[in-house]
Amino acid sequence: MRVHIGCSLDYEFVQPTPLLAILNVHYSRFSDLERADYLVTSPSVPLESYRDAFGNWCTRMLAPAGRFLLSTDGVFRDTGALDPVAPHARQHDVQDLPFETLVYLLGSRYCDTDLLSEDAWKRFETTEPGWARVQAICDFVNANVRFDYMKADATRTASQTLLAGHGVCRDFTHLAITFCRCMNIPARYCTGYLSDIGEPEPHPPGDFAAWMEVFLDNQWWVFDPRNNARRKARILVARGRDAADVPLTQTFGPNKMTGFRVWTREAQGGAPL
């Protein structure tokens, strides 16, 4: 299938302000590109791009005072298949893990493993190691955290999510990642586009989504504790230890966001959009 994706972020700046953006689709989906999701600004400003320590494509710019618009718009080809599953995928002993996965066992800004380790072992020690254990973690998080967009909090940690019992997709993801790391399963945070293609209507307003990847049986696998279901057209933008590593935008000065739109929809045929 062809998937039309993009976003539009509208700001008001009181003074010229440096800004970093991670809004382009991850390089791992480059071969699926039909129309590039170039980052466009209005007014136009010079853009400098680089890859961060996690391989994400980042863009640096100086936003002028006044209204400033960031947008992307692209078309990607997707198989239309649901997220893959591997029920028999095994969990590695820590001493056998590849070196590059070890950072995803450690605590991070939003994944406070030091506070949740004891709780994690009490809840999940008797689960079967591997895929079944990760699924048990996702089942628990999905059942015990209530999605509430109006209670989004940019500073909420995993332990605070567990205590509050509510949050948005990033909170579901942080809690599940933290439990996985406590159980010696490498887990990393992902953000990107998640379509509602094939989902019952009405569909919620467009937004970026968060999910996680866990390392089992020598590869990374997608798990989605917020939806706790396989989905189509999940298109990665960035990966990191947690949301602190992959902000959509990072501004270095006062500003106000005045508009925010995200779209992920199926594109019909081959005609221009």
Short mmCIF file of C-alpha atoms in Angstrom, two decimals:
data_model
loop_
_atom_site.label_atom_id
_atom_site.label_comp_id
_atom_site.label_asym_id
_atom_site.label_seq_id
_atom_site.Cartn_x
_atom_site.Cartn_y
_atom_site.Cartn_z
CA MET A 1 0.00 0.00 0.00
CA ARG A 2 0.98 3.64 -0.44
CA VAL A 3 0.89 5.70 2.77
CA HIS A 4 0.68 9.49 2.76
CA ILE A 5 2.35 10.89 5.88
CA GLY A 6 3.28 14.33 7.15
CA CYS A 7 3.03 16.94 9.84
CA SER A 8 2.67 20.67 10.35
CA LEU A 9 3.94 22.49 13.46
CA ASP A 10 3.17 26.19 13.87
CA TYR A 11 5.09 28.36 16.34
CA GLU A 12 5.28 31.94 17.54
CA PHE A 13 8.74 33.12 18.61
CA VAL A 14 9.43 36.36 20.45
CA GLN A 15 13.05 36.44 19.28
CA PRO A 16 15.35 34.51 16.92
CA THR A 17 15.60 31.05 18.50
CA PRO A 18 17.78 28.00 17.76
CA LEU A 19 15.71 24.87 17.08
CA LEU A 20 16.44 21.18 16.53
CA ALA A 21 13.93 18.94 14.74
CA ILE A 22 13.61 15.17 14.34
CA LEU A 23 10.70 14.97 11.90
CA ASN A 24 11.97 12.94 8.94
CA VAL A 25 11.35 9.22 8.59
CA HIS A 26 14.15 6.96 9.84
CA TYR A 27 16.82 5.86 7.35
CA SER A 28 15.73 2.23 7.79
CA ARG A 29 12.63 3.08 5.72
CA PHE A 30 14.60 4.88 2.97
CA SER A 31 14.09 2.04 0.48
CA ASP A 32 10.32 2.42 0.92
CA LEU A 33 10.39 6.07 -0.08
CA GLU A 34 8.21 7.13 -3.02
CA ARG A 35 8.13 10.87 -2.34
CA ALA A 36 10.63 12.33 0.10
CA ASP A 37 9.28 13.86 3.29
CA TYR A 38 11.55 16.91 3.03
CA LEU A 39 11.46 19.33 5.95
CA VAL A 40 10.11 22.69 4.82
CA THR A 41 10.01 25.94 6.80
CA SER A 42 8.04 29.13 6.35
CA PRO A 43 9.66 31.58 6.22
CA SER A 44 12.53 29.71 4.64
CA VAL A 45 15.73 29.49 6.72
CA PRO A 46 19.06 27.67 6.26
CA LEU A 47 18.92 24.05 7.46
CA GLU A 48 21.82 21.91 8.68
CA SER A 49 21.29 18.16 9.02
CA TYR A 50 23.22 15.48 10.90
CA ARG A 51 22.82 12.02 12.45
CA ASP A 52 22.73 11.79 16.22
CA ALA A 53 24.31 9.07 18.37
CA PHE A 54 21.33 6.78 17.74
CA GLY A 55 21.37 7.21 13.95
CA ASN A 56 18.35 9.53 13.81
CA TRP A 57 18.23 12.26 11.14
CA CYS A 58 18.20 15.65 12.86
CA THR A 59 17.94 19.17 11.49
CA ARG A 60 19.26 22.37 13.04
CA MET A 61 18.03 25.87 12.24
CA LEU A 62 17.59 29.37 13.62
CA ALA A 63 13.90 30.25 13.74
CA PRO A 64 13.18 33.97 13.23
CA ALA A 65 10.98 36.05 15.52
CA GLY A 66 7.28 35.85 14.70
CA ARG A 67 5.29 33.04 13.16
CA PHE A 68 7.33 30.03 12.04
CA LEU A 69 6.00 26.89 10.35
CA LEU A 70 7.69 23.48 10.11
CA SER A 71 6.18 20.84 7.84
CA THR A 72 6.87 17.55 6.10
CA ASP A 73 4.83 15.64 3.52
CA GLY A 74 5.79 12.36 1.92
CA VAL A 75 4.59 9.07 0.46
CA PHE A 76 5.95 5.71 1.57
CA ARG A 77 5.29 2.22 0.34
CA ASP A 78 4.33 -0.28 3.03
CA THR A 79 3.66 -3.99 2.78
CA GLY A 80 0.33 -3.55 4.54
CA ALA A 81 1.29 -6.42 6.83
CA LEU A 82 0.62 -6.34 10.55
CA ASP A 83 3.49 -6.03 13.04
CA PRO A 84 5.44 -9.33 13.02
CA VAL A 85 5.20 -11.78 15.91
CA ALA A 86 7.55 -14.53 17.14
CA PRO A 87 5.98 -16.25 20.17
CA HIS A 88 8.99 -18.53 20.64
CA ALA A 89 11.63 -15.77 20.54
CA ARG A 90 14.00 -16.41 23.41
CA GLN A 91 15.46 -14.05 25.98
CA HIS A 92 19.24 -13.77 26.12
CA ASP A 93 21.30 -14.04 29.27
CA VAL A 94 22.89 -10.67 29.96
CA GLN A 95 26.40 -12.01 29.42
CA ASP A 96 25.42 -13.15 25.91
CA LEU A 97 23.89 -9.86 24.72
CA PRO A 98 25.64 -7.89 21.96
CA PHE A 99 27.56 -4.93 23.36
CA GLU A 100 25.43 -2.39 21.48
CA THR A 101 22.25 -3.53 23.25
CA LEU A 102 23.57 -3.05 26.78
CA VAL A 103 22.77 0.68 26.91
CA TYR A 104 19.09 -0.32 26.61
CA LEU A 105 19.28 -2.20 29.91
CA LEU A 106 20.21 0.93 31.85
CA GLY A 107 17.99 3.47 33.55
CA SER A 108 17.38 6.74 31.70
CA ARG A 109 15.59 10.07 32.17
CA TYR A 110 12.04 8.67 32.06
CA CYS A 111 12.78 4.99 32.69
CA ASP A 112 13.64 4.88 36.40
CA THR A 113 14.66 1.24 36.71
CA ASP A 114 16.11 1.82 40.16
CA LEU A 115 12.63 2.56 41.52
CA LEU A 116 10.77 -0.21 39.71
CA SER A 117 13.17 -3.16 39.75
CA GLU A 118 11.74 -4.82 42.84
CA ASP A 119 8.18 -4.29 41.63
CA ALA A 120 9.03 -5.73 38.21
CA TRP A 121 10.49 -8.93 39.64
CA LYS A 122 7.52 -9.43 41.94
CA ARG A 123 5.11 -9.08 39.04
CA PHE A 124 6.93 -10.89 36.23
CA GLU A 125 9.49 -13.30 37.74
CA THR A 126 7.22 -16.30 37.19
CA THR A 127 6.42 -15.45 33.56
CA GLU A 128 8.14 -17.43 30.83
CA PRO A 129 11.33 -15.62 29.72
CA GLY A 130 11.29 -14.21 26.21
CA TRP A 131 8.33 -13.18 24.08
CA ALA A 132 5.75 -14.30 26.64
CA ARG A 133 7.35 -12.17 29.35
CA VAL A 134 7.34 -9.05 27.19
CA GLN A 135 3.73 -9.68 26.24
CA ALA A 136 2.82 -10.10 29.91
CA ILE A 137 4.42 -6.71 30.60
CA CYS A 138 2.45 -5.10 27.77
CA ASP A 139 -0.77 -6.72 28.99
CA PHE A 140 -0.19 -5.36 32.49
CA VAL A 141 0.62 -1.83 31.33
CA ASN A 142 -2.31 -1.72 28.94
CA ALA A 143 -4.72 -2.92 31.65
CA ASN A 144 -3.44 -0.70 34.44
CA VAL A 145 -2.78 2.63 32.70
CA ARG A 146 -5.71 4.62 31.36
CA PHE A 147 -5.13 6.70 28.24
CA ASP A 148 -5.98 10.34 28.90
CA TYR A 149 -4.70 12.91 26.41
CA MET A 150 -5.77 15.77 28.68
CA LYS A 151 -3.38 14.58 31.40
CA ALA A 152 -0.23 14.59 29.29
CA ASP A 153 2.81 15.61 31.34
CA ALA A 154 6.23 16.10 29.77
CA THR A 155 8.03 15.31 33.04
CA ARG A 156 6.18 12.11 34.04
CA THR A 157 8.46 9.12 34.64
CA ALA A 158 7.63 5.43 34.45
CA SER A 159 7.22 5.07 38.20
CA GLN A 160 4.93 8.11 38.27
CA THR A 161 2.83 6.61 35.49
CA LEU A 162 2.42 3.40 37.46
CA LEU A 163 1.38 5.38 40.54
CA ALA A 164 -1.01 7.71 38.69
CA GLY A 165 -2.59 5.00 36.52
CA HIS A 166 -3.02 7.31 33.53
CA GLY A 167 -0.98 8.81 30.73
CA VAL A 168 -0.46 9.08 26.99
CA CYS A 169 1.32 6.69 24.60
CA ARG A 170 4.80 7.81 25.69
CA ASP A 171 3.91 6.98 29.31
CA PHE A 172 2.67 3.50 28.41
CA THR A 173 5.90 2.97 26.49
CA HIS A 174 8.20 4.27 29.22
CA LEU A 175 6.60 2.00 31.81
CA ALA A 176 6.82 -1.10 29.60
CA ILE A 177 10.44 -0.30 28.66
CA THR A 178 11.34 0.12 32.32
CA PHE A 179 9.79 -3.21 33.31
CA CYS A 180 11.60 -4.95 30.42
CA ARG A 181 14.95 -3.47 31.42
CA CYS A 182 14.37 -4.48 35.03
CA MET A 183 13.83 -8.03 33.76
CA ASN A 184 17.15 -7.88 31.80
CA ILE A 185 15.50 -7.44 28.39
CA PRO A 186 16.99 -4.61 26.26
CA ALA A 187 14.23 -2.19 25.28
CA ARG A 188 14.35 1.07 23.34
CA TYR A 189 11.89 3.89 22.74
CA CYS A 190 10.48 4.55 19.26
CA THR A 191 8.44 7.40 17.86
CA GLY A 192 6.85 7.77 14.46
CA TYR A 193 3.67 7.54 12.43
CA LEU A 194 1.03 4.90 13.22
CA SER A 195 -1.88 4.68 10.84
CA ASP A 196 -5.49 3.83 11.66
CA ILE A 197 -5.75 1.90 8.38
CA GLY A 198 -8.01 -1.08 9.00
CA GLU A 199 -9.07 0.17 12.44
CA PRO A 200 -12.74 0.78 13.36
CA GLU A 201 -14.00 4.32 12.91
CA PRO A 202 -14.22 6.99 14.15
CA HIS A 203 -10.47 7.48 14.13
CA PRO A 204 -8.85 9.84 16.67
CA PRO A 205 -7.16 13.06 15.50
CA GLY A 206 -3.77 12.49 13.91
CA ASP A 207 -0.73 12.45 16.18
CA PHE A 208 2.71 10.93 16.46
CA ALA A 209 2.85 7.62 18.31
CA ALA A 210 5.26 5.96 20.71
CA TRP A 211 6.06 2.26 20.96
CA MET A 212 9.06 0.14 21.92
CA GLU A 213 11.43 -2.38 20.40
CA VAL A 214 12.84 -5.23 22.50
CA PHE A 215 15.84 -7.44 21.77
CA LEU A 216 14.95 -11.13 21.67
CA ASP A 217 16.49 -14.01 19.71
CA ASN A 218 19.19 -11.81 18.16
CA GLN A 219 16.91 -9.14 16.71
CA TRP A 220 14.67 -6.22 17.64
CA TRP A 221 10.90 -6.70 17.77
CA VAL A 222 8.06 -4.14 17.92
CA PHE A 223 5.72 -4.09 20.92
CA ASP A 224 3.01 -1.48 21.44
CA PRO A 225 1.83 -1.31 25.07
CA ARG A 226 -0.55 1.56 24.36
CA ASN A 227 -2.62 -0.29 21.75
CA ASN A 228 -1.47 -3.81 22.68
CA ALA A 229 -2.39 -5.02 19.22
CA ARG A 230 -0.70 -5.58 15.87
CA ARG A 231 -1.11 -2.64 13.49
CA LYS A 232 -0.46 -1.73 9.86
CA ALA A 233 1.71 1.05 8.44
CA ARG A 234 3.88 1.75 11.47
CA ILE A 235 6.55 4.11 10.10
CA LEU A 236 9.54 4.84 12.31
CA VAL A 237 10.96 8.35 12.72
CA ALA A 238 13.44 7.96 15.59
CA ARG A 239 14.78 5.63 18.29
CA GLY A 240 16.48 6.29 21.61
CA ARG A 241 16.68 5.33 25.27
CA ASP A 242 13.46 7.23 26.00
CA ALA A 243 11.55 10.32 24.86
CA ALA A 244 14.35 12.63 26.03
CA ASP A 245 16.55 11.32 23.19
CA VAL A 246 13.99 11.83 20.43
CA PRO A 247 12.05 15.10 20.88
CA LEU A 248 10.17 16.08 17.74
CA THR A 249 11.50 19.59 18.27
CA GLN A 250 13.83 21.09 20.83
CA THR A 251 13.72 24.89 21.13
CA PHE A 252 16.30 27.00 22.91
CA GLY A 253 14.19 29.98 23.90
CA PRO A 254 10.62 31.05 24.72
CA ASN A 255 7.91 30.16 22.21
CA LYS A 256 4.28 29.22 21.82
CA MET A 257 2.95 26.37 19.67
CA THR A 258 -0.15 27.63 17.86
CA GLY A 259 -0.86 24.70 15.55
CA PHE A 260 -0.14 20.97 15.33
CA ARG A 261 -1.31 18.50 12.68
CA VAL A 262 -0.22 14.96 11.78
CA TRP A 263 -1.58 12.78 8.98
CA THR A 264 -1.11 9.11 8.16
CA ARG A 265 -3.55 7.82 5.59
CA GLU A 266 -3.66 5.42 2.71
CA ALA A 267 -2.93 6.99 -0.68
CA GLN A 268 -4.92 5.62 -3.55
CA GLY A 269 -3.46 4.66 -6.92
CA GLY A 270 -0.45 6.40 -8.36
CA ALA A 271 -1.79 9.90 -8.91
CA PRO A 272 -0.01 12.87 -7.31
CA LEU A 273 -1.35 13.96 -3.94
#
